[in-house]
Amino acid sequence: MNCLHTVDMANLVPVSDPADPCFADYVHLRDVQLRKSLEAEHGLFIAEGEKVIRRAVETGYPVRSFLMAERWTTSLSDILDRVDAPVYLVDDATAEAITGFPVHRGALAAMGRRPLPTVPALLTRSRRVLILEDLVDHGNVGAIFRCAAALGVEAVILSPRCADPLYRRSVKVSMGAVFAVPYARMSDWHHGLAQLRDAGFRLLALTPDQAAVPMDKAPLGARVALMLGSEGDGLSSRWLRAADEAVCIPMSTDAMALGVDSLNVVAAAAIACHSLMRSPDSGE
């Protein structure tokens, strides 16, 4: 869709009409189904906030455009000066009318996606990997990427139905960690784990079952992949059976007495990722 305006030498374009076609990349950011369709069709995603925009640009994602109040041009001036993309300047009311929510973080950027690596290609340069099976909450996916980046996990593999790490909420919750940790998406859920076995990975399935081996005691091996299941049901029975070993995070006796027998998937991922930092031959 063509913009009605001509970009000036500084790439700054004041626009006041929320219906202007220049804003097509930014419409209804809280409508998940609409955004999935629009972003897939146009190969884009939205970065929100100064820190996230900086990380996206610094890791090489191409910028389609920026949307912000004029007051944000100063703090982002170095980014705006080096990127050849229009900067649409709007007031707060116009930004809310376009996006469907108050843009408290002040600045948005529409970024172009890059082709994802294949699972085998990603595995050739990785030793510690997370595999996410059908996590559908974008915030949880973003938080797990942040854990992975902080704790040295080298790659994340997504099942076909897993939520998009580049959806706006995932990117925001991850604080840009989705740009730092390489990831790939399986094309075949039924046989996807075979690709990890072929690459020499030991498969650990994280489960709340306290009869499983404690995560901090499980032998890791030189290459290990930790499988995390969906928010409600956990790992599927198929993937549990396919694992080399089921592992758990031990709960305290007092917690079990109170009926607390597991952690949410993000907390569990953080603890498990920390255990993956152990040396390959550690364990029992």
GROMACS .gro file of C-alpha atoms in nm, residues 6-195:
model
  190
    6THR     CA    1   0.686   1.220   0.065
    7VAL     CA    2   0.968   1.155   0.313
    8ASP     CA    3   1.187   1.460   0.374
    9MET     CA    4   1.569   1.457   0.394
   10ALA     CA    5   1.564   1.358   0.762
   11ASN     CA    6   1.308   1.082   0.699
   12LEU     CA    7   1.069   1.253   0.944
   13VAL     CA    8   0.706   1.244   0.829
   14PRO     CA    9   0.439   1.409   1.050
   15VAL     CA   10   0.104   1.233   0.997
   16SER     CA   11  -0.223   1.306   1.178
   17ASP     CA   12  -0.482   1.081   1.009
   18PRO     CA   13  -0.503   0.733   1.172
   19ALA     CA   14  -0.650   0.599   0.846
   20ASP     CA   15  -0.344   0.698   0.645
   21PRO     CA   16  -0.221   0.391   0.446
   22CYS     CA   17   0.133   0.458   0.571
   23PHE     CA   18   0.023   0.298   0.899
   24ALA     CA   19  -0.081  -0.036   0.746
   25ASP     CA   20   0.196  -0.224   0.928
   26TYR     CA   21   0.079  -0.098   1.269
   27VAL     CA   22  -0.298  -0.149   1.271
   28HIS     CA   23  -0.475  -0.332   1.556
   29LEU     CA   24  -0.166  -0.468   1.730
   30ARG     CA   25  -0.377  -0.644   1.996
   31ASP     CA   26  -0.579  -0.845   1.743
   32VAL     CA   27  -0.377  -1.167   1.750
   33GLN     CA   28  -0.547  -1.339   1.456
   34LEU     CA   29  -0.532  -1.030   1.235
   35ARG     CA   30  -0.167  -0.972   1.320
   36LYS     CA   31  -0.074  -1.335   1.247
   37SER     CA   32  -0.227  -1.304   0.902
   38LEU     CA   33  -0.089  -0.958   0.826
   39GLU     CA   34   0.262  -1.026   0.952
   40ALA     CA   35   0.287  -1.357   0.768
   41GLU     CA   36   0.160  -1.201   0.445
   42HIS     CA   37   0.402  -0.909   0.454
   43GLY     CA   38   0.698  -1.076   0.629
   44LEU     CA   39   0.714  -0.827   0.913
   45PHE     CA   40   0.707  -0.796   1.290
   46ILE     CA   41   0.676  -0.508   1.535
   47ALA     CA   42   0.949  -0.398   1.777
   48GLU     CA   43   0.829  -0.187   2.070
   49GLY     CA   44   1.039   0.043   2.287
   50GLU     CA   45   1.382   0.199   2.249
   51LYS     CA   46   1.585  -0.094   2.385
   52VAL     CA   47   1.407  -0.355   2.174
   53ILE     CA   48   1.430  -0.143   1.858
   54ARG     CA   49   1.803  -0.096   1.914
   55ARG     CA   50   1.858  -0.468   1.958
   56ALA     CA   51   1.660  -0.551   1.645
   57VAL     CA   52   1.857  -0.302   1.435
   58GLU     CA   53   2.192  -0.406   1.585
   59THR     CA   54   2.127  -0.773   1.505
   60GLY     CA   55   2.058  -0.694   1.142
   61TYR     CA   56   1.682  -0.695   1.101
   62PRO     CA   57   1.579  -0.453   0.823
   63VAL     CA   58   1.355  -0.160   0.920
   64ARG     CA   59   1.044  -0.091   0.714
   65SER     CA   60   0.941   0.220   0.910
   66PHE     CA   61   0.919   0.379   1.254
   67LEU     CA   62   0.612   0.514   1.436
   68MET     CA   63   0.665   0.746   1.734
   69ALA     CA   64   0.592   1.073   1.907
   70GLU     CA   65   0.839   1.348   1.819
   71ARG     CA   66   0.984   1.348   2.171
   72TRP     CA   67   1.136   1.003   2.108
   73THR     CA   68   1.342   1.114   1.809
   74THR     CA   69   1.617   1.251   2.034
   75SER     CA   70   1.693   0.931   2.227
   76LEU     CA   71   1.678   0.726   1.906
   77SER     CA   72   1.855   0.982   1.687
   78ASP     CA   73   2.162   0.763   1.624
   79ILE     CA   74   1.942   0.477   1.502
   80LEU     CA   75   1.721   0.704   1.289
   81ASP     CA   76   2.025   0.867   1.128
   82ARG     CA   77   2.175   0.539   1.013
   83VAL     CA   78   1.860   0.363   0.894
   84ASP     CA   79   1.704   0.455   0.561
   85ALA     CA   80   1.339   0.424   0.661
   86PRO     CA   81   1.054   0.672   0.712
   87VAL     CA   82   0.985   0.793   1.066
   88TYR     CA   83   0.612   0.859   1.106
   89LEU     CA   84   0.557   1.122   1.376
   90VAL     CA   85   0.222   1.111   1.553
   91ASP     CA   86   0.066   1.235   1.874
   92ASP     CA   87  -0.037   0.991   2.147
   93ALA     CA   88  -0.405   0.989   2.048
   94THR     CA   89  -0.324   0.905   1.687
   95ALA     CA   90  -0.086   0.627   1.793
   96GLU     CA   91  -0.358   0.472   2.010
   97ALA     CA   92  -0.616   0.499   1.732
   98ILE     CA   93  -0.382   0.318   1.492
   99THR     CA   94  -0.255   0.042   1.719
  100GLY     CA   95  -0.555  -0.013   1.947
  101PHE     CA   96  -0.372   0.055   2.276
  102PRO     CA   97  -0.180   0.337   2.451
  103VAL     CA   98   0.177   0.323   2.325
  104HIS     CA   99   0.344   0.384   2.661
  105ARG     CA  100   0.690   0.287   2.539
  106GLY     CA  101   0.673   0.570   2.291
  107ALA     CA  102   0.826   0.416   1.979
  108LEU     CA  103   0.742   0.131   1.744
  109ALA     CA  104   0.925  -0.005   1.443
  110ALA     CA  105   0.799  -0.232   1.166
  111MET     CA  106   1.082  -0.473   1.091
  112GLY     CA  107   1.132  -0.717   0.806
  113ARG     CA  108   1.170  -1.084   0.897
  114ARG     CA  109   1.469  -1.291   0.793
  115PRO     CA  110   1.454  -1.650   0.664
  116LEU     CA  111   1.475  -1.905   0.945
  117PRO     CA  112   1.750  -2.168   0.937
  118THR     CA  113   1.651  -2.531   0.903
  119VAL     CA  114   1.661  -2.742   1.217
  120PRO     CA  115   1.961  -2.951   1.097
  121ALA     CA  116   2.156  -2.637   0.999
  122LEU     CA  117   2.097  -2.480   1.339
  123LEU     CA  118   2.197  -2.794   1.526
  124THR     CA  119   2.537  -2.815   1.357
  125ARG     CA  120   2.658  -2.516   1.560
  126SER     CA  121   2.480  -2.586   1.891
  127ARG     CA  122   2.550  -2.796   2.202
  128ARG     CA  123   2.278  -2.680   2.443
  129VAL     CA  124   1.928  -2.654   2.297
  130LEU     CA  125   1.571  -2.598   2.417
  131ILE     CA  126   1.279  -2.761   2.237
  132LEU     CA  127   0.938  -2.601   2.290
  133GLU     CA  128   0.635  -2.820   2.223
  134ASP     CA  129   0.312  -2.630   2.155
  135LEU     CA  130   0.365  -2.334   2.389
  136VAL     CA  131   0.092  -2.097   2.273
  137ASP     CA  132   0.133  -1.806   2.515
  138HIS     CA  133   0.347  -1.541   2.345
  139GLY     CA  134   0.459  -1.393   2.677
  140ASN     CA  135   0.584  -1.732   2.798
  141VAL     CA  136   0.775  -1.790   2.475
  142GLY     CA  137   0.941  -1.448   2.504
  143ALA     CA  138   1.032  -1.507   2.869
  144ILE     CA  139   1.185  -1.846   2.788
  145PHE     CA  140   1.399  -1.687   2.517
  146ARG     CA  141   1.519  -1.437   2.777
  147CYS     CA  142   1.615  -1.724   3.010
  148ALA     CA  143   1.791  -1.901   2.725
  149ALA     CA  144   1.993  -1.592   2.634
  150ALA     CA  145   2.089  -1.522   2.996
  151LEU     CA  146   2.196  -1.877   3.075
  152GLY     CA  147   2.394  -1.976   2.769
  153VAL     CA  148   2.147  -2.185   2.570
  154GLU     CA  149   2.265  -2.173   2.210
  155ALA     CA  150   1.944  -2.242   2.016
  156VAL     CA  151   1.570  -2.295   2.048
  157ILE     CA  152   1.369  -2.539   1.837
  158LEU     CA  153   0.994  -2.480   1.805
  159SER     CA  154   0.727  -2.738   1.733
  160PRO     CA  155   0.503  -2.651   1.436
  161ARG     CA  156   0.222  -2.515   1.661
  162CYS     CA  157   0.441  -2.316   1.899
  163ALA     CA  158   0.374  -1.941   1.929
  164ASP     CA  159   0.571  -1.697   1.715
  165PRO     CA  160   0.879  -1.557   1.896
  166LEU     CA  161   0.857  -1.241   1.683
  167TYR     CA  162   0.500  -1.158   1.779
  168ARG     CA  163   0.502  -0.816   1.949
  169ARG     CA  164   0.437  -0.945   2.302
  170SER     CA  165   0.702  -1.216   2.272
  171VAL     CA  166   0.958  -0.962   2.157
  172LYS     CA  167   0.867  -0.717   2.433
  173VAL     CA  168   0.874  -0.974   2.716
  174SER     CA  169   1.204  -1.113   2.594
  175MET     CA  170   1.355  -0.761   2.596
  176GLY     CA  171   1.496  -0.841   2.252
  177ALA     CA  172   1.645  -1.179   2.349
  178VAL     CA  173   1.454  -1.335   2.058
  179PHE     CA  174   1.707  -1.156   1.835
  180ALA     CA  175   2.005  -1.300   2.022
  181VAL     CA  176   1.916  -1.671   2.040
  182PRO     CA  177   1.893  -1.849   1.702
  183TYR     CA  178   1.581  -2.055   1.649
  184ALA     CA  179   1.421  -2.283   1.394
  185ARG     CA  180   1.076  -2.436   1.354
  186MET     CA  181   1.012  -2.805   1.295
  187SER     CA  182   0.804  -2.887   0.991
  188ASP     CA  183   0.702  -3.232   1.121
  189TRP     CA  184   0.598  -3.282   1.484
  190HIS     CA  185   0.577  -3.661   1.456
  191HIS     CA  186   0.934  -3.710   1.337
  192GLY     CA  187   1.098  -3.384   1.440
  193LEU     CA  188   1.290  -3.529   1.735
  194ALA     CA  189   1.467  -3.770   1.501
  195GLN     CA  190   1.661  -3.474   1.361
   0.00000   0.00000   0.00000
